[in-house]
Short mmCIF file of C-alpha atoms in Angstrom, two decimals:
data_model
loop_
_atom_site.label_atom_id
_atom_site.label_comp_id
_atom_site.label_asym_id
_atom_site.label_seq_id
_atom_site.Cartn_x
_atom_site.Cartn_y
_atom_site.Cartn_z
CA MET A 6 -10.69 -0.65 -8.65
CA ALA A 7 -13.92 1.33 -8.63
CA GLU A 8 -13.90 0.69 -4.88
CA ALA A 9 -10.55 2.48 -4.65
CA ARG A 10 -12.02 5.70 -6.03
CA LEU A 11 -14.97 5.40 -3.62
CA THR A 12 -12.59 4.77 -0.72
CA LEU A 13 -10.50 7.82 -1.59
CA ALA A 14 -13.63 9.96 -1.87
CA HIS A 15 -14.73 8.86 1.61
CA LYS A 16 -11.26 9.53 3.03
CA THR A 17 -11.20 13.01 1.47
CA GLN A 18 -14.60 13.81 2.94
CA ALA A 19 -13.55 12.55 6.38
CA LEU A 20 -10.36 14.65 6.24
CA GLU A 21 -12.32 17.78 5.39
CA ILE A 22 -14.60 17.15 8.37
CA LEU A 23 -11.58 16.69 10.62
CA ARG A 24 -9.96 19.86 9.29
CA THR A 25 -13.13 21.83 10.06
CA THR A 26 -13.41 20.26 13.52
CA HIS A 27 -9.80 21.08 14.48
CA LYS A 28 -9.63 24.43 12.73
CA GLU A 29 -9.28 26.41 15.97
CA SER A 30 -6.63 24.05 17.38
CA VAL A 31 -4.59 24.34 14.19
CA ARG A 32 -4.83 28.13 14.37
CA GLU A 33 -3.61 28.07 17.98
CA LEU A 34 -0.68 25.89 16.96
CA GLN A 35 0.23 28.31 14.18
CA ASP A 36 0.05 31.32 16.50
CA ASN A 37 2.13 29.54 19.15
CA ALA A 38 4.77 28.51 16.62
CA LEU A 39 5.00 31.99 15.09
CA GLU A 40 5.18 33.79 18.43
CA GLN A 41 7.46 31.41 20.35
CA LEU A 42 9.00 28.60 18.32
CA VAL A 43 10.39 30.59 15.39
CA PRO A 44 11.98 33.41 17.46
CA THR A 45 13.44 30.90 19.91
CA LEU A 46 15.04 28.78 17.18
CA GLN A 47 16.38 31.80 15.36
CA GLU A 48 17.98 33.17 18.51
CA GLU A 49 19.41 29.88 19.78
CA LEU A 50 20.82 28.72 16.44
CA ALA A 51 21.63 32.13 14.93
CA LEU A 52 19.51 31.46 11.85
CA ASP A 53 19.27 34.12 9.16
CA GLU A 54 16.26 36.07 7.90
CA LYS A 55 15.92 33.82 4.85
CA TRP A 56 15.20 30.89 7.14
CA ARG A 57 12.74 32.99 9.18
CA GLU A 58 10.80 34.01 6.08
CA TRP A 59 10.54 30.40 4.89
CA ALA A 60 9.61 29.13 8.38
CA GLU A 61 6.83 31.69 8.78
CA ALA A 62 5.43 30.86 5.32
CA TYR A 63 5.63 27.12 6.13
CA ILE A 64 3.77 27.56 9.44
CA ASP A 65 1.16 29.74 7.74
CA ASP A 66 0.26 26.74 5.55
CA GLY A 67 -2.81 25.46 7.39
CA GLY A 68 -2.98 22.24 5.39
CA THR A 69 0.55 21.20 6.35
CA ILE A 70 0.02 22.02 10.04
CA PHE A 71 -3.27 20.10 10.05
CA ARG A 72 -1.64 17.03 8.46
CA MET A 73 1.15 17.19 11.04
CA PHE A 74 -1.40 17.65 13.85
CA ARG A 75 -3.37 14.63 12.66
CA LYS A 76 -0.26 12.48 12.19
CA ASN A 77 0.71 13.16 15.82
CA GLY A 78 -2.64 12.07 17.20
CA PHE A 79 -3.98 15.64 17.57
CA SER A 80 -1.48 16.26 20.37
CA LYS A 81 -0.28 19.87 20.47
CA THR A 82 2.92 19.02 22.33
CA ALA A 83 3.90 16.25 19.90
CA THR A 84 2.98 18.43 16.92
CA LEU A 85 5.15 21.32 18.10
CA SER A 86 8.05 18.91 18.58
CA ALA A 87 7.56 17.50 15.07
CA LEU A 88 7.25 21.02 13.67
CA ARG A 89 10.52 22.00 15.35
CA ASN A 90 12.30 19.05 13.72
CA ALA A 91 10.81 19.90 10.32
CA LEU A 92 11.94 23.53 10.53
CA LEU A 93 15.51 22.48 11.31
CA LEU A 94 15.87 20.39 8.15
CA THR A 95 17.82 21.81 5.21
CA LEU A 96 15.95 24.58 3.44
CA PRO A 97 14.35 23.42 0.16
CA LEU A 98 15.81 24.78 -3.04
CA SER A 99 13.94 27.61 -4.76
CA ASP A 100 15.41 26.64 -8.13
CA LEU A 101 16.87 23.43 -9.52
CA PRO A 102 19.13 23.69 -12.58
CA HIS A 103 19.43 19.90 -13.10
CA THR A 104 16.31 17.77 -12.75
CA HIS A 105 15.98 14.01 -12.91
CA PRO A 106 14.04 12.78 -15.96
CA SER A 107 12.21 10.08 -14.00
CA ILE A 108 9.98 12.57 -12.15
CA ALA A 109 7.08 14.54 -13.61
CA ILE A 110 3.92 16.35 -12.50
CA THR A 111 0.56 16.54 -14.28
CA PHE A 112 -2.34 18.83 -13.42
CA SER A 113 -5.91 17.77 -14.18
CA PRO A 114 -8.31 20.02 -12.25
CA PRO A 115 -10.55 19.49 -10.36
CA ASP A 116 -8.67 16.31 -9.39
CA PRO A 117 -5.55 16.64 -7.24
CA PRO A 118 -2.20 16.98 -9.04
CA THR A 119 -0.36 13.76 -9.83
CA LEU A 120 3.31 13.07 -9.16
CA HIS A 121 4.78 10.50 -11.56
CA VAL A 122 7.86 8.62 -10.40
CA CYS A 123 9.49 6.10 -12.72
CA LEU A 124 12.22 4.05 -11.03
CA THR A 125 13.27 2.23 -14.19
CA TYR A 126 16.22 4.52 -14.83
CA LEU A 127 17.18 5.22 -11.23
CA THR A 128 20.88 4.35 -11.01
CA PRO A 129 23.43 4.86 -8.22
CA SER A 130 25.10 7.64 -10.24
CA SER A 131 21.81 9.55 -10.65
CA LEU A 132 20.46 8.98 -7.14
CA SER A 133 21.66 12.36 -5.85
CA SER A 134 19.88 14.17 -8.69
CA PHE A 135 16.77 12.06 -8.07
CA ARG A 136 16.68 13.06 -4.38
CA GLU A 137 17.14 16.76 -5.13
CA THR A 138 14.40 16.71 -7.75
CA LEU A 139 11.95 14.84 -5.54
CA LEU A 140 12.52 17.20 -2.61
CA PHE A 141 12.14 20.19 -4.93
CA VAL A 142 8.90 18.76 -6.34
CA TYR A 143 7.46 18.08 -2.87
CA GLU A 144 7.98 21.72 -1.88
CA LYS A 145 6.34 22.94 -5.11
CA LEU A 146 3.42 20.58 -4.56
CA ARG A 147 3.03 21.82 -0.98
CA LEU A 148 2.80 25.39 -2.25
CA HIS A 149 0.30 24.31 -4.92
CA LEU A 150 -1.90 22.52 -2.36
CA ALA A 151 -1.74 25.50 0.00
CA GLU A 152 -2.98 27.77 -2.79
CA GLU A 153 -5.61 25.49 -4.31
CA GLY A 154 -6.97 23.89 -1.13
CA PRO A 155 -6.70 20.06 -1.55
CA LEU A 156 -5.11 18.17 1.34
CA GLY A 157 -3.00 15.85 -0.80
CA PHE A 158 -1.81 14.75 -4.21
CA TYR A 159 -1.79 11.41 -6.04
CA CYS A 160 1.41 9.53 -6.83
CA VAL A 161 1.91 7.02 -9.64
CA LEU A 162 4.93 4.84 -8.86
CA ASP A 163 6.27 2.88 -11.82
CA LEU A 164 8.42 -0.06 -10.69
CA GLY A 165 9.11 -1.47 -14.13
CA GLY A 166 12.73 -2.62 -14.25
CA ALA A 167 13.63 -0.87 -10.98
CA ARG A 168 16.65 -2.11 -8.99
CA LEU A 169 15.30 -3.44 -5.72
CA ARG A 170 18.62 -3.14 -3.89
CA ASP A 171 18.98 0.58 -4.65
CA ILE A 172 15.41 1.30 -3.56
CA ILE A 173 15.78 -0.43 -0.20
CA SER A 174 19.27 0.59 0.88
CA ASP A 175 19.33 4.18 -0.36
CA PHE A 176 15.90 5.64 -0.93
CA ILE A 177 13.75 4.49 2.00
CA PRO A 178 16.03 5.76 4.84
CA TRP A 179 16.48 9.11 3.07
CA TYR A 180 12.72 9.49 2.48
CA ALA A 181 11.93 8.66 6.12
CA THR A 182 14.39 11.24 7.49
CA GLU A 183 14.34 14.08 4.93
CA VAL A 184 10.93 14.09 3.21
CA GLN A 185 8.30 12.55 5.47
CA PRO A 186 8.95 14.76 8.55
CA ARG A 187 8.53 17.99 6.53
CA TYR A 188 5.67 16.83 4.31
CA PRO A 189 3.65 14.43 6.51
CA SER A 190 0.79 12.53 4.85
CA MET A 191 0.82 14.89 1.85
CA CYS A 192 0.48 11.95 -0.57
CA ALA A 193 -3.23 11.11 -0.52
CA ALA A 194 -2.85 7.89 -2.55
CA THR A 195 -0.11 5.90 -4.25
CA PHE A 196 -0.87 3.84 -7.36
CA ILE A 197 1.84 1.25 -8.03
CA ILE A 198 2.10 0.00 -11.60
CA ASN A 199 4.39 -2.44 -13.45
CA TYR A 200 5.16 -4.41 -10.29
CA THR A 201 6.37 -8.03 -10.44
CA TRP A 202 6.81 -10.97 -8.06
CA MET A 203 10.32 -9.67 -7.21
CA TYR A 204 8.77 -7.03 -4.97
CA GLY A 205 6.75 -9.55 -2.97
CA GLY A 206 9.42 -9.86 -0.26
CA LEU A 207 9.79 -6.09 0.11
CA TRP A 208 6.03 -5.62 0.33
CA SER A 209 5.69 -8.33 2.99
CA VAL A 210 8.23 -6.45 5.16
CA LEU A 211 6.72 -3.01 4.64
CA ARG A 212 3.23 -4.34 5.31
CA ARG A 213 4.32 -5.37 8.80
CA VAL A 214 6.16 -2.19 9.82
CA ALA A 215 4.20 0.56 8.03
CA PRO A 216 1.14 2.11 9.73
CA LYS A 217 -2.25 0.77 8.62
CA GLN A 218 -3.32 4.28 7.71
CA ALA A 219 -0.48 4.53 5.17
CA LEU A 220 -1.13 1.04 3.78
CA SER A 221 -4.78 1.91 3.14
CA ARG A 222 -3.64 4.55 0.65
CA ILE A 223 -1.53 2.17 -1.48
CA PHE A 224 -3.15 0.50 -4.51
CA PHE A 225 -1.63 -1.98 -6.97
CA LEU A 226 -3.01 -1.34 -10.45
CA THR A 227 -2.28 -2.31 -14.01
CA PRO A 228 -1.80 0.53 -16.52
CA GLU A 229 -5.19 -0.41 -18.00
CA GLU A 230 -6.93 -0.10 -14.61
CA LEU A 231 -5.24 3.24 -14.04
CA ALA A 232 -6.53 4.52 -17.38
CA THR A 233 -10.06 3.25 -16.65
CA HIS A 234 -10.58 4.33 -13.06
CA PHE A 235 -8.08 7.20 -12.63
CA PRO A 236 -7.67 8.81 -16.07
CA SER A 237 -6.43 12.06 -14.51
CA CYS A 238 -3.42 10.13 -13.16
CA LEU A 239 -2.20 8.89 -16.52
CA PRO A 240 1.56 9.35 -17.02
CA PRO A 241 3.03 11.49 -19.82
CA SER A 242 2.34 10.48 -23.39
CA GLU A 243 4.21 7.72 -25.18
CA GLU A 244 6.07 10.31 -27.26
CA LEU A 245 8.46 10.91 -24.35
CA ALA A 246 8.72 7.27 -23.26
CA PRO A 247 10.64 5.53 -21.84
CA VAL A 248 11.99 8.51 -19.85
CA TYR A 249 9.60 10.99 -18.29
CA SER A 250 10.14 14.68 -18.89
CA TYR A 251 10.00 17.17 -16.05
CA PRO A 252 7.79 20.14 -16.95
CA ASN A 253 7.99 23.72 -15.76
CA LEU A 254 5.84 23.90 -12.63
CA ALA A 255 4.28 27.12 -13.88
CA ILE A 256 2.71 25.19 -16.76
CA GLU A 257 -0.88 24.24 -15.96
CA THR A 258 -1.44 21.48 -18.52
CA TRP A 259 0.72 18.67 -19.81
CA ASP A 260 0.00 19.76 -23.39
CA ASP A 261 2.37 22.71 -22.85
CA ARG A 262 5.23 20.46 -21.74
CA PRO A 263 8.77 20.68 -23.16
CA THR A 264 9.30 18.77 -26.37
CA SER A 265 12.34 16.82 -25.19
CA PRO A 266 13.29 15.10 -21.95
CA ILE A 267 15.53 16.98 -19.53
CA ARG A 268 18.67 14.97 -18.81
CA PHE A 269 20.09 14.78 -15.33
CA SER A 270 23.64 15.82 -14.57
CA ALA A 271 26.18 12.98 -14.60
CA GLU A 272 28.61 14.87 -12.38
CA HIS A 273 27.13 13.65 -9.10
CA PRO A 274 29.40 11.19 -7.27
CA PRO A 275 28.07 7.70 -6.53
CA PRO A 276 26.21 7.70 -3.19
CA GLU A 277 27.55 5.70 -0.30
CA ARG A 278 25.67 2.56 0.64
CA THR A 279 23.20 2.98 3.46
CA ARG A 280 22.15 -0.54 4.44
CA TRP A 281 22.79 0.21 8.09
CA LYS A 282 20.56 3.30 7.83
CA LEU A 283 17.82 1.08 6.41
CA VAL A 284 18.09 -1.33 9.34
CA VAL A 285 17.96 1.57 11.82
CA THR A 286 14.96 3.13 10.05
CA LEU A 287 12.99 -0.12 9.98
CA ALA A 288 13.89 -0.78 13.63
CA ARG A 289 12.59 2.66 14.62
CA ILE A 290 9.34 2.16 12.72
CA LEU A 291 8.86 -1.28 14.25
CA GLY A 292 9.76 0.03 17.71
CA THR A 293 7.22 2.85 17.45
CA ARG A 294 4.45 0.43 16.50
CA MET A 295 5.36 -2.03 19.25
CA ARG A 296 5.43 0.66 21.94
CA THR A 297 1.84 1.61 21.10
CA ALA A 298 0.59 -1.99 20.88
CA VAL A 299 -1.44 -3.30 23.83
CA TRP A 300 0.02 -6.81 23.63
CA TRP A 301 3.58 -5.45 23.83
CA LYS A 302 2.83 -3.51 27.02
CA ARG A 303 1.52 -6.74 28.55
CA TRP A 304 4.19 -9.17 27.33
CA ARG A 305 7.26 -6.98 26.83
CA TRP A 306 9.05 -8.59 29.79
CA LEU A 307 8.90 -11.92 27.93
CA GLY A 308 10.24 -10.26 24.78
CA TRP A 309 13.26 -8.85 26.65
CA ILE A 310 14.00 -12.27 28.19
CA LEU A 311 13.89 -13.93 24.77
CA LEU A 312 16.15 -11.23 23.35
CA LEU A 313 18.71 -11.73 26.14
CA LEU A 314 18.64 -15.50 25.65
CA LEU A 315 19.15 -15.02 21.91
CA MET A 316 22.15 -12.73 22.52
CA ARG A 317 23.64 -15.19 25.00
CA TRP A 318 23.25 -18.05 22.52
CA TRP A 319 24.86 -16.00 19.74
CA ILE A 320 27.83 -14.98 21.93
CA SER A 321 28.41 -18.55 23.13
CA ARG A 322 28.17 -19.80 19.54
CA ARG A 323 30.87 -17.35 18.41
CA SER A 324 33.06 -18.34 21.36
CA ARG A 325 32.85 -22.01 20.41
CA ARG A 326 33.78 -21.18 16.81
CA ASN A 327 36.85 -19.24 17.95
CA LEU A 328 37.96 -22.17 20.14
CA ARG A 329 37.64 -24.60 17.24
CA ARG A 330 39.76 -22.37 15.00
CA ARG A 331 42.54 -22.32 17.60
#
């Protein structure tokens, strides 16, 4: 795991070099968006001044625009399109009265801040509160990074006792459509702890569809390895276990945290199942990777033929079953 810290240090250094190299291009993108994109969207969609103020502050965040620029292959056209989509998402909340107890933030300067996510107590009835809290936290972390200068934060993902079905069918599609477009590549590294063999199947799927750049920032650690190699990423103390407490974001150290966990509201209705959204999301990710692959451009005609043959076989098979039933 010492190699993981060295790898992250090299990645951070490379990102800083890229940010310096593309500083002028990012500035041009910001000026273009402020002068043309924001006024055009406000006029076409009749958006209010509150949206304009937030949009201008969001575009003024050089770190976010650089991450978006890099994610889109340093293409100005693609970046402006992605920025347009991000600005049209629902405005983040400035205040959150009910927070989910499974999410917390710790600050350990000079290291990046750490987002702690414990999925042990994520239930269908609390999923809505979990989403709101996570989106709220991402916006606060973006503001913190814009002020302090780092390009990303660390995330400790605790899978102990998590319900695999809820994670796949509900969380992943929502994260891909609501969080990732607005906060691209803001998570510099994800440390997964308390994982078991049950997640082997999910990991084998994600490893095939997720970009290599994202996979290189995921590390599987034991709690002991986390304490040894990344002590600044340690979760809250055992006094608040097993449920994490969510601190006031104005508090700089975890020692000043609240003395009791904040309970989430139980009034949220159970979310509707989104298995179809998961299939669509994975298909889009896979389709994006295949379109950019050299082998697919060369052999895609064979892939379409095989797909048509498979559909023909499936239709004929269903027809034979219907005849037998009659």
